[in-house]
Amino acid sequence: MNRVVKGFKDLAQYPSAIAGLVLISLFVALAVYAMVTMPLGQAIELWRGSGDVWQYTPRNAAPAWLNVFPGINKPVTMDFNTANMPEAKTVEEIAPGMWEVRVSFPFDFTYDEFPTEINVFTTVRNSTARPFFSMRWLTPDGREIPLGDVDLRASESFRLGQDARLTRRLGGRPAHMGLFADPNASEAVPLKGRYELVAEALVFEPDTELDVRLVVYGQLHGLAGTDHRRRDLTVALLWGTPIALAMGLMGAIGATVTTMAIAAVGTWYGGWVDNLIQRITEINMMLPGYPLLIMIGTLVDRNLLLLTAIWVALSIFSASIKSYRAMFLQVKEAPYIEAAKSYSASNMRIIVQYMMPRIIPVLVPTFVGLVPSFVFFEATISVLGLGDPLLPTWGKVLSEAQDMGALHNGYYYWVLAPSLLLVFSGAGFALLGFALDRIFNPRLRSL
Amino acid sequence: MEIFDKTMRPGTKPEDVLLSVEGLHKWFEIKRLGLFRVGDVKAVDGVDFQLARGESVTVVGESGCGKSTLARTILGLYGPTKGRIVFDGRVIDGTDKEALAWYRRHVGFVQQDPFGALPPFMTVQRILNEPLVINGVKDPEERQRRIRKALEDVRLMPVEDYLTKFPHQLSGGQQQRLVIARAIILEPKLIVADEPVSMLDASVRVEIMQLLGRLQQQYNISIIYITHDLSTVRYFSDRIFVMYGAKLIEKARTKELLKNPSHPYAQALMNAIPDPDPDNVDRFREVPGGEPPSLMNPPAGCRFHPRCPAAIKGVCDVQEPPHFERGEQHLVACWLYGEEHAEQTA
């Protein structure tokens, strides 16, 4: 316990270690938050986006917090649903066996630009006869625009922007522009003020339930924006965190511990064992890793775990086995090893309990430094098109952003958010690694 | 077992012999490019001696004479190239793992560099626990009891203060005591001490030597003490073997050898002992010039002859001297004491 406390005190002397630890704890907190709030199954389901999960979010919207910058005042998504706001709906019996349901969504529109879409969704339950439904749009300057009337089926969606007749009536502008445009301006600018959607339905059964949902799709949405499939990027960015951390830690542990163990075994037994390990390493160092992965990913399976396991296996027999070997050659000759032999310590015991602990101090910074490379590995294979088809990860976001030409189309947020997460997680471990390196390898301190 | 070592105390019974080293050779192969054998380093080249229970012998010789290799071969760390080791009636060779493990349980090892001899990442408690665990002392209380006893035996007291320390928190002398504690914790019959004090301050040397002597008395342990420094032998040594060029060239009881060193090399070693006499300030000591012999291509005849002031041409550089008896329990491998040569000069 005291050694742990002392270790932290040592670390605290290095600002880079504190910065690194803060970053790492932030990522760990984010990962825990992601796992607690959203089970993986749900995240995968959401990210796959089957059905109409994502029909209430805009396409390719930037993050909502962009509005805090001066000069930017773009509409964010506004979502009104009678299921959540019963006060918007009134029911009145206007004749025997005939009820009028009146829905009103008044809202203030204060943005400088137009929304990207405007849709109305209705659901009807417990009704044998189709309710008669009509909608009107009230503008701040007192105009009233009828949006048409229809017999409602159980579930109906009105994509007003695609209504050709409405577009013609609005002077050739699709509804999300025409409904908000200032009629007196020569150019298309939105008119600010209080708008209202009024929907009236005649229902013919007392227990019929009718819900209306109005979605005014903004140019901005949520914390991280959305992608080309209307998916909220926070899902992938959030869930990418535990996946990245797990990949990084497991990969780094797997690579360092196995490499060290193999180097120790080779050094201890020497002879053909050592020769074999060295030759395998040299051959492996010649092998091109990523092309091999592309081959396996294409021909065998695109499972992230499998590819990571192969990558770890490839990195085991890497140059680091040579540097561990150099250290073990030195440790092997230490008098305490000879002493251990003289009291009959077994080969395994000497390797695991006498040789390996000796180089663990050197291993710790290496291990921490390796974490980012495995975090980046996931992103790399995703961009190469080998990413796991199901998991929402940072790499997947980047890969799709690239496929959709995000940078050409000006969707910077789509590339920047996952990139920054990658950079900061890598930086966190690297900063901690530098400090650990200085603590564990005191010779560096004088440099 | 027959007694062949003529320097043993007279009247030693065969059952008193603890260790018998017979014709021991240890050669290290030298390969070029890791393939072609270009020769052998003959680090131990025919060593014979016997050791009684509770007896201690000193092997003295200069650097590179093969004395550390002799120690390691006796410990079973190196398998002998030729010859054999018989311990307590059992032949020890690499083929019988069980016998080797039994042998190692009964032989302790004290090394030269105390800090290097202790794993730096283990506490005192764990360092002493390891031999017990490995050698099948299963009961944790028994282990704890023996750890405490070993620490008390080497005067690392109070024991509690030391159990949780790491080697680097101990002084050089304390580290060497810990090494000795580890060597005696399995209650061995023999301790091989390879230059146990050469890396310690002069102030703690005596302490460590006295400690070894006391342990020998207390537990009747035999000690093989390897050193290059004859001035440290008087603490507990019964006999001295002088080693030169991978062979034992003179064997005698300690007092006899110190009083009457016979081999020119042994005489030179005696002369090299510093003597704090003010008259010595201006005295120049004769030391044999030249280099220690190559163990790959040792000189023909007596290995000391290229450096020997008394070398006899045509004898010393041709024929290897056998061990000649010179007085009571005193053997020397030098033609100066050979009978036929004595006749020649007469």
Short mmCIF file of N, CA and C in Angstrom, two decimals, chain A residues 3 275 331 333-346 349-361, chain B residues 72 75 77-78 100-101 104-105 107-109 111 113 116-122 126-127 130-131 133-135 166 182 186:
data_model
loop_
_atom_site.label_atom_id
_atom_site.label_comp_id
_atom_site.label_asym_id
_atom_site.label_seq_id
_atom_site.Cartn_x
_atom_site.Cartn_y
_atom_site.Cartn_z
N ARG A 3 3.80 1.46 -1.01
CA ARG A 3 4.53 1.60 -2.28
C ARG A 3 3.64 2.25 -3.33
N ASN A 275 17.47 -19.77 -30.69
CA ASN A 275 17.66 -19.59 -32.13
C ASN A 275 16.35 -19.55 -32.88
N VAL A 331 20.40 -10.27 -17.03
CA VAL A 331 19.80 -10.77 -15.79
C VAL A 331 20.20 -12.22 -15.54
N GLU A 333 22.82 -13.76 -15.99
CA GLU A 333 24.14 -13.96 -15.39
C GLU A 333 24.23 -13.42 -13.97
N ALA A 334 23.14 -12.87 -13.45
CA ALA A 334 23.20 -12.29 -12.11
C ALA A 334 23.50 -13.38 -11.09
N PRO A 335 24.32 -13.05 -10.07
CA PRO A 335 24.64 -14.05 -9.06
C PRO A 335 23.39 -14.63 -8.38
N TYR A 336 22.34 -13.81 -8.25
CA TYR A 336 21.18 -14.35 -7.51
C TYR A 336 20.49 -15.47 -8.28
N ILE A 337 20.66 -15.48 -9.60
CA ILE A 337 20.11 -16.59 -10.38
C ILE A 337 20.91 -17.86 -10.10
N GLU A 338 22.24 -17.68 -10.03
CA GLU A 338 23.10 -18.80 -9.70
C GLU A 338 22.75 -19.34 -8.32
N ALA A 339 22.51 -18.42 -7.38
CA ALA A 339 22.14 -18.84 -6.04
C ALA A 339 20.84 -19.63 -6.09
N ALA A 340 19.88 -19.14 -6.88
CA ALA A 340 18.60 -19.84 -6.98
C ALA A 340 18.80 -21.25 -7.52
N LYS A 341 19.70 -21.38 -8.49
CA LYS A 341 19.98 -22.73 -9.00
C LYS A 341 20.58 -23.58 -7.89
N SER A 342 21.43 -22.95 -7.07
CA SER A 342 22.10 -23.74 -6.05
C SER A 342 21.12 -24.23 -4.99
N TYR A 343 19.94 -23.59 -4.85
CA TYR A 343 18.95 -24.20 -3.97
C TYR A 343 17.80 -24.82 -4.76
N SER A 344 18.14 -25.29 -5.96
CA SER A 344 17.24 -26.15 -6.76
C SER A 344 15.99 -25.46 -7.29
N ALA A 345 16.02 -24.14 -7.49
CA ALA A 345 14.83 -23.52 -8.10
C ALA A 345 14.65 -24.08 -9.52
N SER A 346 13.41 -24.37 -9.88
CA SER A 346 13.16 -24.97 -11.20
C SER A 346 13.31 -23.91 -12.29
N ARG A 349 10.42 -21.55 -12.37
CA ARG A 349 10.42 -20.63 -11.25
C ARG A 349 11.44 -19.53 -11.48
N ILE A 350 12.58 -19.90 -12.01
CA ILE A 350 13.62 -18.89 -12.24
C ILE A 350 13.13 -17.89 -13.29
N ILE A 351 12.51 -18.40 -14.35
CA ILE A 351 12.05 -17.49 -15.40
C ILE A 351 10.98 -16.54 -14.87
N VAL A 352 9.98 -17.11 -14.20
CA VAL A 352 8.81 -16.31 -13.83
C VAL A 352 9.09 -15.47 -12.58
N GLN A 353 9.79 -16.04 -11.60
CA GLN A 353 9.91 -15.33 -10.33
C GLN A 353 11.24 -14.63 -10.12
N TYR A 354 12.24 -14.99 -10.94
CA TYR A 354 13.55 -14.38 -10.74
C TYR A 354 13.96 -13.49 -11.90
N MET A 355 13.62 -13.88 -13.13
CA MET A 355 14.05 -13.06 -14.26
C MET A 355 13.02 -12.00 -14.63
N MET A 356 11.77 -12.42 -14.77
CA MET A 356 10.76 -11.46 -15.25
C MET A 356 10.56 -10.28 -14.30
N PRO A 357 10.49 -10.48 -12.98
CA PRO A 357 10.28 -9.30 -12.12
C PRO A 357 11.40 -8.27 -12.26
N ARG A 358 12.57 -8.74 -12.67
CA ARG A 358 13.70 -7.84 -12.76
C ARG A 358 13.49 -6.79 -13.86
N ILE A 359 12.79 -7.15 -14.92
CA ILE A 359 12.66 -6.17 -16.00
C ILE A 359 11.27 -5.54 -16.05
N ILE A 360 10.42 -5.89 -15.09
CA ILE A 360 9.10 -5.26 -15.07
C ILE A 360 9.19 -3.73 -14.98
N PRO A 361 10.13 -3.19 -14.21
CA PRO A 361 10.25 -1.72 -14.21
C PRO A 361 10.45 -1.14 -15.61
N ARG B 72 31.95 -23.86 -8.36
CA ARG B 72 30.67 -24.07 -9.03
C ARG B 72 30.50 -25.51 -9.48
N LEU B 75 29.49 -27.35 -6.48
CA LEU B 75 28.09 -27.06 -6.15
C LEU B 75 27.11 -27.73 -7.10
N LEU B 77 26.63 -26.64 -10.11
CA LEU B 77 26.12 -25.64 -11.06
C LEU B 77 26.66 -25.93 -12.44
N TYR B 78 27.88 -26.50 -12.51
CA TYR B 78 28.43 -26.98 -13.76
C TYR B 78 28.55 -28.49 -13.64
N LEU B 100 20.77 -34.93 -7.19
CA LEU B 100 21.26 -33.56 -7.29
C LEU B 100 20.45 -32.64 -6.37
N ALA B 101 19.14 -32.83 -6.38
CA ALA B 101 18.29 -32.00 -5.52
C ALA B 101 18.61 -32.26 -4.05
N ARG B 104 21.91 -30.60 -3.30
CA ARG B 104 21.82 -29.13 -3.18
C ARG B 104 21.16 -28.71 -1.87
N ARG B 105 20.29 -29.59 -1.35
CA ARG B 105 19.66 -29.28 -0.07
C ARG B 105 20.71 -29.26 1.04
N VAL B 107 23.99 -28.50 0.61
CA VAL B 107 25.15 -27.66 0.34
C VAL B 107 24.69 -26.22 0.20
N GLY B 108 25.28 -25.34 0.98
CA GLY B 108 24.95 -23.92 0.89
C GLY B 108 26.00 -23.19 0.08
N PHE B 109 25.58 -22.05 -0.48
CA PHE B 109 26.47 -21.30 -1.36
C PHE B 109 26.52 -19.86 -0.88
N GLN B 111 28.14 -16.28 -1.96
CA GLN B 111 28.81 -15.72 -3.13
C GLN B 111 29.63 -14.50 -2.79
N ASP B 113 29.65 -11.32 -4.39
CA ASP B 113 29.01 -10.00 -4.41
C ASP B 113 27.66 -10.11 -3.70
N GLY B 116 24.60 -8.51 -5.53
CA GLY B 116 24.19 -9.25 -6.72
C GLY B 116 23.59 -10.60 -6.38
N ALA B 117 23.98 -11.14 -5.23
CA ALA B 117 23.51 -12.48 -4.87
C ALA B 117 22.09 -12.47 -4.34
N LEU B 118 21.54 -11.26 -4.11
CA LEU B 118 20.19 -11.18 -3.54
C LEU B 118 19.27 -10.58 -4.60
N PRO B 119 18.14 -11.23 -4.87
CA PRO B 119 17.20 -10.65 -5.85
C PRO B 119 16.72 -9.29 -5.33
N PRO B 120 16.97 -8.21 -6.08
CA PRO B 120 16.68 -6.87 -5.57
C PRO B 120 15.20 -6.59 -5.35
N PHE B 121 14.33 -7.43 -5.95
CA PHE B 121 12.89 -7.15 -5.85
C PHE B 121 12.23 -8.00 -4.79
N MET B 122 13.01 -8.74 -4.00
CA MET B 122 12.41 -9.58 -2.96
C MET B 122 12.76 -9.02 -1.59
N ARG B 126 11.07 -13.00 1.90
CA ARG B 126 10.84 -13.83 0.72
C ARG B 126 12.14 -14.51 0.27
N ILE B 127 13.25 -13.79 0.39
CA ILE B 127 14.54 -14.36 -0.01
C ILE B 127 14.81 -15.63 0.78
N GLU B 130 12.22 -18.61 -0.06
CA GLU B 130 12.33 -19.32 -1.34
C GLU B 130 12.99 -20.70 -1.21
N PRO B 131 14.21 -20.81 -0.62
CA PRO B 131 14.81 -22.15 -0.56
C PRO B 131 13.93 -23.14 0.19
N VAL B 133 10.57 -23.12 0.43
CA VAL B 133 9.43 -23.50 -0.41
C VAL B 133 9.89 -24.49 -1.48
N ILE B 134 11.01 -24.16 -2.11
CA ILE B 134 11.48 -25.00 -3.22
C ILE B 134 11.87 -26.38 -2.70
N ASN B 135 12.43 -26.42 -1.50
CA ASN B 135 12.89 -27.71 -1.01
C ASN B 135 11.87 -28.39 -0.11
N PHE B 166 14.22 -4.57 1.82
CA PHE B 166 14.77 -5.03 0.55
C PHE B 166 16.29 -4.98 0.64
N ARG B 182 20.75 -17.35 4.07
CA ARG B 182 20.09 -18.14 3.03
C ARG B 182 20.85 -19.45 2.81
N LEU B 186 18.71 -24.19 4.99
CA LEU B 186 18.33 -25.58 4.75
C LEU B 186 19.13 -26.55 5.61
#
